[in-house]
Short mmCIF file of C-alpha atoms in Angstrom, two decimals:
data_model
loop_
_atom_site.label_atom_id
_atom_site.label_comp_id
_atom_site.label_asym_id
_atom_site.label_seq_id
_atom_site.Cartn_x
_atom_site.Cartn_y
_atom_site.Cartn_z
CA UNK Z 1 3.57 28.64 37.45
CA UNK Z 2 3.78 31.17 40.16
CA UNK Z 3 1.43 31.14 43.09
CA UNK Z 4 -1.64 33.15 42.39
CA UNK Z 5 -4.80 33.67 44.18
CA UNK Z 6 -8.03 33.21 42.17
CA UNK Z 7 -8.65 36.91 42.64
CA UNK Z 8 -5.28 37.42 41.07
CA UNK Z 9 -6.00 35.64 38.06
CA UNK Z 10 -9.48 37.06 37.62
CA UNK Z 11 -8.26 40.55 37.88
CA UNK Z 12 -5.31 39.82 35.38
CA UNK Z 13 -7.52 38.27 32.70
CA UNK Z 14 -10.62 40.66 33.34
CA UNK Z 15 -12.68 37.86 34.19
CA UNK Z 16 -15.65 37.04 36.72
CA UNK Z 17 -14.91 34.39 39.29
CA UNK Z 18 -17.72 31.98 39.68
CA UNK Z 19 -17.91 29.40 42.74
CA UNK Z 20 -20.82 26.93 42.30
CA UNK Z 21 -23.68 28.88 40.84
CA UNK Z 22 -22.63 32.45 42.29
CA UNK Z 23 -20.23 34.93 40.96
CA UNK Z 24 -17.69 35.85 43.76
CA UNK Z 25 -16.96 39.36 44.78
CA UNK Z 26 -13.38 40.54 44.57
CA UNK Z 27 -11.43 40.16 47.79
CA UNK Z 28 -13.29 37.02 49.03
CA UNK Z 29 -10.97 34.54 47.51
CA UNK Z 30 -7.62 35.95 48.38
CA UNK Z 31 -6.48 32.98 50.17
CA UNK Z 32 -7.28 30.47 47.35
CA UNK Z 33 -4.21 29.77 45.70
CA UNK Z 34 -3.39 27.84 42.44
CA UNK Z 35 -0.11 27.21 40.67
CA UNK Z 36 -0.36 24.27 38.69
CA UNK Z 37 0.36 23.76 35.00
CA UNK Z 38 -1.91 25.47 32.48
CA UNK Z 39 -3.17 23.69 29.36
CA UNK Z 40 -5.93 23.79 26.66
CA UNK Z 41 -5.93 19.96 26.22
CA UNK Z 42 -7.79 18.31 28.75
CA UNK Z 43 -5.78 15.04 28.12
CA UNK Z 44 -2.75 17.02 29.61
CA UNK Z 45 -4.31 18.26 32.64
CA UNK Z 46 -2.62 16.93 35.88
CA UNK Z 47 -3.80 17.33 39.49
CA UNK Z 48 -3.80 21.05 40.62
CA UNK Z 49 -3.84 22.16 36.91
CA UNK Z 50 -5.62 25.26 35.10
CA UNK Z 51 -7.81 24.31 32.10
CA UNK Z 52 -8.42 26.93 29.46
CA UNK Z 53 -11.42 25.88 27.26
CA UNK Z 54 -10.84 27.21 23.92
CA UNK Z 55 -13.37 27.21 21.06
CA UNK Z 56 -11.72 25.53 17.99
CA UNK Z 57 -12.44 25.14 14.23
CA UNK Z 58 -13.64 21.67 14.66
CA UNK Z 59 -14.51 21.23 18.38
CA UNK Z 60 -15.14 23.45 21.44
CA UNK Z 61 -13.01 23.30 24.49
CA UNK Z 62 -15.90 23.79 26.81
CA UNK Z 63 -16.93 20.21 25.89
CA UNK Z 64 -13.94 18.91 27.68
CA UNK Z 65 -14.24 20.79 31.14
CA UNK Z 66 -15.86 17.76 32.76
CA UNK Z 67 -12.64 15.61 31.69
CA UNK Z 68 -10.38 18.13 32.70
CA UNK Z 69 -12.03 18.38 36.25
CA UNK Z 70 -11.84 14.61 36.30
CA UNK Z 71 -8.17 14.68 35.64
CA UNK Z 72 -7.63 16.99 38.65
CA UNK Z 73 -7.82 20.64 37.39
CA UNK Z 74 -8.36 23.06 40.10
CA UNK Z 75 -9.54 25.94 38.00
CA UNK Z 76 -11.16 26.33 34.48
CA UNK Z 77 -11.14 29.41 32.54
CA UNK Z 78 -14.16 29.41 30.20
CA UNK Z 79 -16.25 31.93 28.09
CA UNK Z 80 -19.61 30.78 29.53
CA UNK Z 81 -20.36 29.21 32.92
CA UNK Z 82 -20.54 25.61 33.10
CA UNK Z 83 -23.26 24.23 34.95
CA UNK Z 84 -22.76 21.58 37.95
CA UNK Z 85 -18.97 22.20 38.15
CA UNK Z 86 -17.21 21.49 41.45
CA UNK Z 87 -14.24 23.61 40.80
CA UNK Z 88 -13.86 27.52 40.53
CA UNK Z 89 -14.29 28.98 37.11
CA UNK Z 90 -13.44 32.23 35.66
CA UNK Z 91 -15.58 33.52 32.94
CA UNK Z 92 -13.86 35.70 30.22
CA UNK Z 93 -14.97 37.34 26.82
CA UNK Z 94 -11.92 35.53 25.03
CA UNK Z 95 -10.26 32.60 26.33
CA UNK Z 96 -7.29 32.83 24.04
CA UNK Z 97 -6.69 36.49 24.86
CA UNK Z 98 -7.12 35.60 28.57
CA UNK Z 99 -4.36 33.01 28.12
CA UNK Z 100 -2.14 35.60 26.86
CA UNK Z 101 -2.90 37.96 29.54
CA UNK Z 102 -2.14 35.49 32.14
CA UNK Z 103 1.25 34.66 30.54
CA UNK Z 104 2.14 38.42 30.28
CA UNK Z 105 1.51 38.82 33.92
CA UNK Z 106 3.40 35.70 35.01
CA UNK Z 107 6.47 36.67 33.02
CA UNK Z 108 6.12 40.09 34.29
CA UNK Z 109 6.22 38.99 38.17
CA UNK Z 110 9.13 36.47 37.35
CA UNK Z 111 11.22 39.04 35.61
CA UNK Z 112 10.96 41.22 38.67
CA UNK Z 113 12.85 38.63 40.73
CA UNK Z 114 16.11 39.47 38.36
CA UNK Z 115 16.92 35.62 37.48
CA UNK Z 116 15.05 35.29 33.93
CA UNK Z 117 16.52 35.76 30.78
CA UNK Z 118 13.90 35.70 27.92
CA UNK Z 119 15.22 34.60 24.17
CA UNK Z 120 12.55 34.92 21.42
CA UNK Z 121 13.16 33.11 18.07
CA UNK Z 122 11.48 33.68 14.75
CA UNK Z 123 12.18 32.96 11.15
CA UNK Z 124 10.48 31.20 8.10
CA UNK Z 125 12.72 28.19 8.61
CA UNK Z 126 14.57 26.65 11.54
CA UNK Z 127 12.78 27.90 14.85
CA UNK Z 128 12.26 24.41 16.20
CA UNK Z 129 15.62 23.12 15.42
CA UNK Z 130 17.42 26.33 16.83
CA UNK Z 131 15.20 26.07 19.89
CA UNK Z 132 16.25 22.43 20.52
CA UNK Z 133 19.88 23.26 20.20
CA UNK Z 134 19.42 26.28 22.54
CA UNK Z 135 17.67 24.37 25.03
CA UNK Z 136 20.42 21.56 25.08
CA UNK Z 137 23.19 24.29 25.65
CA UNK Z 138 21.29 26.25 28.32
CA UNK Z 139 19.82 23.52 30.32
CA UNK Z 140 23.28 22.73 31.51
CA UNK Z 141 23.84 26.06 32.77
CA UNK Z 142 20.55 26.45 34.68
CA UNK Z 143 16.83 25.67 34.61
CA UNK Z 144 15.41 26.20 31.13
CA UNK Z 145 11.89 26.43 29.88
CA UNK Z 146 11.62 25.82 26.03
CA UNK Z 147 8.35 24.88 24.00
CA UNK Z 148 7.52 21.18 23.12
CA UNK Z 149 6.99 20.38 19.35
CA UNK Z 150 6.47 23.59 17.57
CA UNK Z 151 4.29 25.59 20.19
CA UNK Z 152 4.85 29.03 18.64
CA UNK Z 153 1.46 30.55 18.13
CA UNK Z 154 -1.09 32.61 19.96
CA UNK Z 155 -1.70 29.43 22.21
CA UNK Z 156 1.33 27.36 22.25
CA UNK Z 157 3.70 30.37 22.94
CA UNK Z 158 1.80 31.76 26.14
CA UNK Z 159 1.35 27.86 27.26
CA UNK Z 160 5.14 27.66 27.07
CA UNK Z 161 5.57 30.98 29.07
CA UNK Z 162 3.21 29.67 31.98
CA UNK Z 163 5.70 26.83 32.75
CA UNK Z 164 8.26 29.26 34.13
CA UNK Z 165 8.99 29.13 37.71
CA UNK Z 166 10.73 31.59 40.14
CA UNK Z 167 13.98 29.76 39.62
CA UNK Z 168 13.77 29.67 35.84
CA UNK Z 169 16.96 31.10 34.48
CA UNK Z 170 16.25 30.83 30.69
CA UNK Z 171 12.89 30.99 28.83
CA UNK Z 172 13.36 30.04 25.03
CA UNK Z 173 10.30 31.25 23.23
CA UNK Z 174 9.43 30.27 19.40
CA UNK Z 175 7.44 33.03 17.86
CA UNK Z 176 5.60 32.01 14.76
CA UNK Z 177 2.88 33.92 12.77
CA UNK Z 178 0.52 33.58 10.02
CA UNK Z 179 -0.52 37.24 9.90
CA UNK Z 180 1.16 40.61 10.41
CA UNK Z 181 0.94 41.65 14.22
CA UNK Z 182 1.05 38.21 15.67
CA UNK Z 183 4.82 38.39 16.54
CA UNK Z 184 4.40 41.71 18.07
CA UNK Z 185 1.60 40.32 20.29
CA UNK Z 186 3.98 37.54 21.48
CA UNK Z 187 6.99 39.81 21.83
CA UNK Z 188 5.00 42.21 24.18
CA UNK Z 189 3.88 39.12 26.16
CA UNK Z 190 7.35 37.76 26.92
CA UNK Z 191 9.53 40.99 26.54
CA UNK Z 192 12.78 39.19 25.08
CA UNK Z 193 16.00 40.14 26.32
CA UNK Z 194 17.38 38.60 23.04
CA UNK Z 195 15.62 38.43 19.92
CA UNK Z 196 16.83 36.08 17.07
CA UNK Z 197 15.87 36.10 13.54
CA UNK Z 198 16.85 33.22 11.32
CA UNK Z 199 15.63 33.61 7.84
CA UNK Z 200 12.87 35.31 5.89
CA UNK Z 201 11.66 33.19 3.08
CA UNK Z 202 8.40 31.84 1.21
CA UNK Z 203 7.26 29.56 3.99
CA UNK Z 204 3.40 30.47 4.39
CA UNK Z 205 3.86 33.12 1.83
CA UNK Z 206 0.32 32.38 0.53
CA UNK Z 207 -1.06 33.39 3.94
CA UNK Z 208 0.95 36.66 4.35
CA UNK Z 209 0.39 37.62 0.81
CA UNK Z 210 4.10 37.80 -0.34
CA UNK Z 211 7.52 38.18 0.68
CA UNK Z 212 7.51 41.84 1.67
CA UNK Z 213 4.68 41.24 4.13
CA UNK Z 214 6.72 38.24 5.52
CA UNK Z 215 9.74 40.45 5.92
CA UNK Z 216 7.58 43.09 7.72
CA UNK Z 217 6.17 40.58 9.96
CA UNK Z 218 9.29 38.93 11.02
CA UNK Z 219 10.96 42.30 11.71
CA UNK Z 220 8.50 42.52 14.48
CA UNK Z 221 10.81 40.47 16.42
CA UNK Z 222 13.43 43.27 16.66
CA UNK Z 223 11.37 46.43 16.63
CA UNK Z 224 10.34 46.64 20.30
CA UNK Z 225 13.67 45.31 21.60
CA UNK Z 226 15.34 47.89 24.13
CA UNK Z 227 18.91 49.42 23.68
CA UNK Z 228 20.04 46.90 26.44
CA UNK Z 229 18.76 44.00 24.46
CA UNK Z 230 20.49 42.08 21.67
CA UNK Z 231 19.07 41.34 18.33
CA UNK Z 232 20.95 38.10 16.98
CA UNK Z 233 20.64 38.18 13.21
CA UNK Z 234 21.61 36.15 10.01
CA UNK Z 235 24.06 37.88 8.01
CA UNK Z 236 23.80 35.37 5.27
CA UNK Z 237 20.09 36.58 4.63
CA UNK Z 238 19.95 39.80 3.16
CA UNK Z 239 16.31 40.30 4.33
CA UNK Z 240 17.30 39.76 7.81
CA UNK Z 241 20.28 41.95 7.46
CA UNK Z 242 17.89 44.83 6.65
CA UNK Z 243 16.48 44.53 10.09
CA UNK Z 244 19.56 46.03 11.76
CA UNK Z 245 18.33 49.55 10.95
CA UNK Z 246 14.82 48.73 12.43
CA UNK Z 247 16.01 48.03 16.09
CA UNK Z 248 17.53 50.00 18.93
CA UNK Z 249 19.13 46.74 20.22
CA UNK Z 250 22.71 45.76 20.03
CA UNK Z 251 23.05 43.55 16.71
CA UNK Z 252 25.17 40.30 16.92
CA UNK Z 253 25.48 38.74 13.61
CA UNK Z 254 25.87 35.11 12.75
CA UNK Z 255 26.43 33.15 9.37
CA UNK Z 256 28.85 31.82 7.29
CA UNK Z 257 29.75 35.24 5.99
CA UNK Z 258 33.50 36.12 7.22
CA UNK Z 259 32.10 39.39 8.74
CA UNK Z 260 29.69 37.53 11.12
CA UNK Z 261 30.67 37.72 14.73
CA UNK Z 262 29.53 34.10 15.29
CA UNK Z 263 30.60 32.29 12.21
CA UNK Z 264 31.54 28.74 10.79
CA UNK Z 265 34.17 27.86 8.10
CA UNK Z 266 35.72 24.98 6.49
CA UNK Z 267 32.41 22.91 6.36
CA UNK Z 268 32.66 19.19 5.42
CA UNK Z 269 29.49 17.19 4.91
CA UNK Z 270 28.94 13.58 5.11
CA UNK Z 271 26.09 11.31 5.86
CA UNK Z 272 27.28 11.38 9.50
CA UNK Z 273 26.69 15.24 9.68
CA UNK Z 274 28.79 18.22 9.21
CA UNK Z 275 32.15 19.43 10.67
CA UNK Z 276 32.73 22.98 10.84
CA UNK Z 277 35.02 25.50 12.79
CA UNK Z 278 32.99 27.58 15.26
CA UNK Z 279 34.40 31.01 15.79
CA UNK Z 280 32.99 33.57 18.31
CA UNK Z 281 33.32 37.35 18.48
CA UNK Z 282 36.20 36.95 20.98
CA UNK Z 283 38.22 35.20 18.44
CA UNK Z 284 38.10 31.93 20.18
CA UNK Z 285 37.50 28.96 17.72
CA UNK Z 286 37.01 25.28 18.03
CA UNK Z 287 36.09 22.35 15.57
CA UNK Z 288 32.68 21.00 15.86
CA UNK Z 289 31.43 17.61 14.78
CA UNK Z 290 27.36 18.29 14.38
CA UNK Z 291 25.50 15.36 13.77
CA UNK Z 292 22.44 17.13 12.43
CA UNK Z 293 22.60 16.99 8.59
CA UNK Z 294 22.53 19.90 6.53
CA UNK Z 295 24.31 23.28 5.80
CA UNK Z 296 21.16 25.01 6.81
CA UNK Z 297 21.21 23.47 10.16
CA UNK Z 298 24.76 24.71 10.62
CA UNK Z 299 23.20 28.13 10.44
CA UNK Z 300 20.73 27.20 13.06
CA UNK Z 301 23.76 26.05 15.32
CA UNK Z 302 25.44 29.49 14.81
CA UNK Z 303 22.20 31.38 15.94
CA UNK Z 304 22.02 29.07 19.02
CA UNK Z 305 25.76 29.56 19.61
CA UNK Z 306 25.31 33.22 19.36
CA UNK Z 307 22.55 33.35 21.96
CA UNK Z 308 24.67 31.03 24.27
CA UNK Z 309 27.74 33.34 23.92
CA UNK Z 310 25.62 36.44 24.71
CA UNK Z 311 24.45 34.95 28.14
CA UNK Z 312 27.99 33.93 28.82
CA UNK Z 313 28.15 30.39 27.95
CA UNK Z 314 31.92 29.45 27.21
CA UNK Z 315 32.89 28.03 23.92
CA UNK Z 316 33.78 24.46 25.34
CA UNK Z 317 30.26 24.17 26.74
CA UNK Z 318 28.56 25.66 23.47
CA UNK Z 319 30.45 22.98 21.48
CA UNK Z 320 29.70 20.18 23.78
CA UNK Z 321 26.05 21.05 23.53
CA UNK Z 322 25.98 21.18 19.95
CA UNK Z 323 28.00 17.92 19.45
CA UNK Z 324 25.36 16.20 22.01
CA UNK Z 325 22.51 16.70 19.64
CA UNK Z 326 22.12 13.94 17.23
CA UNK Z 327 18.99 14.91 15.40
CA UNK Z 328 17.17 18.31 14.69
CA UNK Z 329 13.86 16.90 15.66
CA UNK Z 330 11.48 13.96 14.77
CA UNK Z 331 10.98 14.07 10.89
CA UNK Z 332 13.65 16.99 10.39
CA UNK Z 333 16.82 15.67 8.53
CA UNK Z 334 16.41 12.67 10.45
CA UNK Z 335 18.93 9.96 9.41
CA UNK Z 336 17.53 6.30 9.33
CA UNK Z 337 20.72 4.26 8.42
CA UNK Z 338 19.89 0.64 7.19
CA UNK Z 339 21.86 -2.60 7.34
CA UNK Z 340 21.03 -3.01 3.87
CA UNK Z 341 23.10 0.08 2.80
CA UNK Z 342 20.28 2.30 2.08
CA UNK Z 343 20.21 5.61 3.92
CA UNK Z 344 16.92 7.42 4.48
CA UNK Z 345 16.97 11.12 5.39
CA UNK Z 346 13.32 11.85 6.47
CA UNK Z 347 12.84 15.61 6.34
CA UNK Z 348 9.02 15.54 5.64
CA UNK Z 349 7.61 17.63 8.79
CA UNK Z 350 7.74 20.85 6.93
CA UNK Z 351 8.56 22.17 3.47
CA UNK Z 352 9.00 25.63 1.98
CA UNK Z 353 10.86 26.55 -1.00
CA UNK Z 354 13.97 27.48 1.06
CA UNK Z 355 13.95 24.44 3.00
CA UNK Z 356 13.38 22.16 0.08
CA UNK Z 357 16.24 23.91 -1.71
CA UNK Z 358 18.51 23.42 1.36
CA UNK Z 359 17.57 19.59 1.81
CA UNK Z 360 18.24 19.14 -2.08
CA UNK Z 361 21.65 20.79 -1.76
CA UNK Z 362 22.58 18.69 1.22
CA UNK Z 363 21.67 15.62 -0.64
CA UNK Z 364 23.69 16.93 -3.84
CA UNK Z 365 26.74 17.37 -1.48
CA UNK Z 366 26.75 13.84 -0.26
CA UNK Z 367 29.06 11.74 -2.48
CA UNK Z 368 31.28 8.82 -2.39
CA UNK Z 369 31.85 5.59 -4.19
CA UNK Z 370 28.76 3.89 -5.04
CA UNK Z 371 26.40 6.38 -3.75
CA UNK Z 372 23.44 6.98 -5.75
CA UNK Z 373 21.19 10.10 -4.52
CA UNK Z 374 17.43 9.79 -4.50
CA UNK Z 375 14.85 12.36 -3.80
CA UNK Z 376 11.37 11.61 -2.87
CA UNK Z 377 9.41 14.75 -2.91
CA UNK Z 378 5.79 16.04 -2.07
CA UNK Z 379 3.94 19.28 -2.06
CA UNK Z 380 5.10 22.40 -0.44
CA UNK Z 381 1.81 23.55 1.19
CA UNK Z 382 0.62 27.34 1.99
CA UNK Z 383 2.38 29.05 -0.99
CA UNK Z 384 -0.82 30.27 -2.40
CA UNK Z 385 -0.29 32.13 -5.90
CA UNK Z 386 3.33 31.22 -5.64
CA UNK Z 387 2.83 27.32 -5.63
CA UNK Z 388 3.03 26.78 -9.29
CA UNK Z 389 6.07 28.72 -9.91
CA UNK Z 390 8.10 27.47 -6.76
CA UNK Z 391 7.22 23.82 -7.53
CA UNK Z 392 8.32 24.38 -11.27
CA UNK Z 393 11.59 26.02 -9.98
CA UNK Z 394 12.43 23.09 -7.51
CA UNK Z 395 11.98 20.73 -10.06
CA UNK Z 396 14.44 22.26 -12.58
CA UNK Z 397 16.88 22.81 -9.50
CA UNK Z 398 16.94 19.05 -9.05
CA UNK Z 399 18.29 18.46 -12.48
CA UNK Z 400 20.96 21.15 -12.21
CA UNK Z 401 22.19 19.68 -8.87
CA UNK Z 402 22.63 16.39 -10.70
CA UNK Z 403 20.59 14.06 -8.47
CA UNK Z 404 20.38 10.89 -9.96
CA UNK Z 405 16.64 9.60 -9.34
CA UNK Z 406 13.48 11.57 -8.23
CA UNK Z 407 10.01 10.36 -7.18
CA UNK Z 408 7.12 12.76 -6.95
CA UNK Z 409 4.11 11.99 -4.65
CA UNK Z 410 0.65 13.62 -4.77
CA UNK Z 411 -1.05 15.91 -7.09
CA UNK Z 412 -0.06 18.91 -5.15
CA UNK Z 413 3.52 18.26 -6.37
CA UNK Z 414 2.94 17.36 -10.05
CA UNK Z 415 4.44 20.69 -11.40
CA UNK Z 416 7.62 19.42 -9.98
CA UNK Z 417 7.61 16.43 -11.58
CA UNK Z 418 6.79 17.98 -14.84
CA UNK Z 419 9.64 20.56 -14.45
CA UNK Z 420 12.18 18.02 -13.80
CA UNK Z 421 11.03 15.84 -16.86
CA UNK Z 422 11.07 18.84 -19.18
CA UNK Z 423 14.55 20.38 -18.05
CA UNK Z 424 17.09 19.78 -20.65
CA UNK Z 425 18.79 16.63 -21.26
CA UNK Z 426 18.97 14.73 -17.89
CA UNK Z 427 20.34 11.25 -17.30
CA UNK Z 428 18.16 10.84 -14.41
CA UNK Z 429 14.42 10.00 -14.20
CA UNK Z 430 11.24 11.45 -12.53
CA UNK Z 431 8.45 9.25 -11.55
CA UNK Z 432 5.11 10.35 -10.30
CA UNK Z 433 2.79 8.53 -8.01
CA UNK Z 434 -0.67 9.77 -6.91
CA UNK Z 435 -0.18 8.19 -3.37
CA UNK Z 436 2.48 7.27 -0.93
CA UNK Z 437 1.21 3.71 -1.01
CA UNK Z 438 1.94 3.57 -4.73
CA UNK Z 439 5.54 5.04 -4.32
CA UNK Z 440 6.05 2.65 -1.57
CA UNK Z 441 5.24 -0.38 -3.51
CA UNK Z 442 7.75 0.44 -6.22
CA UNK Z 443 10.61 1.88 -3.82
CA UNK Z 444 10.90 -1.25 -1.85
CA UNK Z 445 12.28 -2.97 -4.73
CA UNK Z 446 13.87 0.02 -6.63
CA UNK Z 447 16.17 1.17 -3.76
CA UNK Z 448 19.44 -0.56 -3.53
CA UNK Z 449 22.60 -0.66 -1.34
CA UNK Z 450 24.47 2.60 -1.52
CA UNK Z 451 21.48 5.04 -2.08
CA UNK Z 452 21.07 7.88 -0.03
CA UNK Z 453 17.33 8.87 0.08
CA UNK Z 454 15.97 12.28 0.86
CA UNK Z 455 12.17 12.29 1.75
CA UNK Z 456 10.86 15.95 1.52
CA UNK Z 457 7.34 17.48 1.72
CA UNK Z 458 5.00 19.69 3.89
CA UNK Z 459 3.46 17.92 6.91
CA UNK Z 460 0.04 17.86 5.04
CA UNK Z 461 1.64 15.71 2.27
CA UNK Z 462 2.20 12.80 4.80
CA UNK Z 463 5.53 11.67 3.37
CA UNK Z 464 6.89 11.57 6.79
CA UNK Z 465 5.15 8.40 7.31
CA UNK Z 466 6.45 7.04 3.81
CA UNK Z 467 9.90 7.89 5.14
CA UNK Z 468 9.31 5.79 8.36
CA UNK Z 469 8.12 2.78 6.29
CA UNK Z 470 11.30 2.87 4.12
CA UNK Z 471 13.44 3.32 7.26
CA UNK Z 472 11.73 0.23 8.88
CA UNK Z 473 11.96 -1.72 5.61
CA UNK Z 474 15.66 -1.21 4.93
CA UNK Z 475 16.77 -1.34 8.67
#
C-alpha cells in the first residue's frame, strides 16, 4: 500500500484517531506513517500491517484485535475503542465501509501517477478462471495485482485493491454481487479502464430474484465506464450483448461468434484440454493448446485475450500465457488422471445451471475407444424458487447428452436423479445417495479403466472432497 499518515487514513475513512486512551487532534500525527498490508483476518497480519475489525455473522473481528497486534499490526480500524491497546486505532461507524473508502483513496492516488491500468471482471460464471488467466498473461508484462481465491465482494475486492503499489502496472479486480448496487459500489471504488462481462445466468438467481435483476446488476459493470474506456463483452451471450447500448465505452466483442473481434475457431476437445485457433481484431491468428478443460473455459480464455490485446500484449505472448495455465483453479475442471485408467474431472467448487450444463457438455464431447462417461452430481445451490425446475432440466439433459452413468448425491439434488430416471428410454442408469461417503463406498468398486468421471456440485454440497478421494484412490 502507499505510504499514508495516520491523519491521512483517519480523514479518508471519516474516523477518530485514538492513541492510548485519548483521541488525537488532526495534524498531530502527520509524521506517523503506515504502509503495511491490510487484512480482516488477524491470522494474515504481518509486521507493519493494518487490521480491520469487521463484525461477522458468526464472530466479531474486534475479538481478534489483540491477536492482530501480536502478529505485528501497526494500526487497527475498529467500530469501538479497544482498551489497553499498544497501537493506534481509528474508530469508525462501519468498518466495511471504511475499508472501501480507504481502497478508493489509495487507487485514486496511485492512478494519478499514470502507470496503473484497472481491469474489472464480472459475470455469473468464469470470473475466477478469467482472472487467473489474465494475471498469468499480464504479470509477464509488468507488476500485476489480482485477488487470491474468489475475493470479489465488498470486503475481498477492496482488500485486493489495497495491495497496489506505486509501481503496479495492472490491477485485475473480480467484482461479484449478491444484490443490486454492489457492482456499482466496487466499480466506483476502482474506476476500471476496462470492464469485462462474461455471462449472465442463473447463478445466485434466488438471491437476485430472477434473471432480469441479474442482468441489471451485471450491467452495472459498464454503465459508469467513460468514452475512453473499453467494455469487453461476450457476443455469445445475448444478455451480455444487450449491454452495448448501456455503455459509453468502446466495445470489444469476444466469443465463438464469427463477428467477434477476439474469437476462437476449430475447437478440438480431449481429456488433455482444448485446441483452438485464436484470432485478434488485427486479423492475426495462432493455434492454442489450452490445457484447461471445457469449451466454457475457452470463452474465459478469449475474455483474457481481449483484455490483454487492449493493453498492447502481442499475440505470441497472449498464447504463451494461456498455454502455461494447466488448470483453471483448485476444484474447477481440475483433471486428476489415474494410473488405473480412470480420469477424474473435479469441478465441484461452484455450480449453476449454466456451469453444470457446460461441464456435462464437455463430458459428453469426450470420446474414444473404451471411454465410459460418468457424472457424479450434487446440488446447485442459491437458486431459490428456480431450484426444482433447474435440477429437473439438468436431469433430463443428462439423458439427451448420452452420458452412460450418473450418480446423484444429496437430498438437494434428488430432483435431478428423478428427472434422469423418468426421461424416456435410457440405456444408462441413475443412482441416488444421501451422502458422499455412501457414494464413495460404491464408486471405488464401480469405476473401471477407461472411465472419464465428472464430479460437479455447488461448494456447499461438498463433492469436491469426494472428487479428491476418488482421485487419490485411482492415482
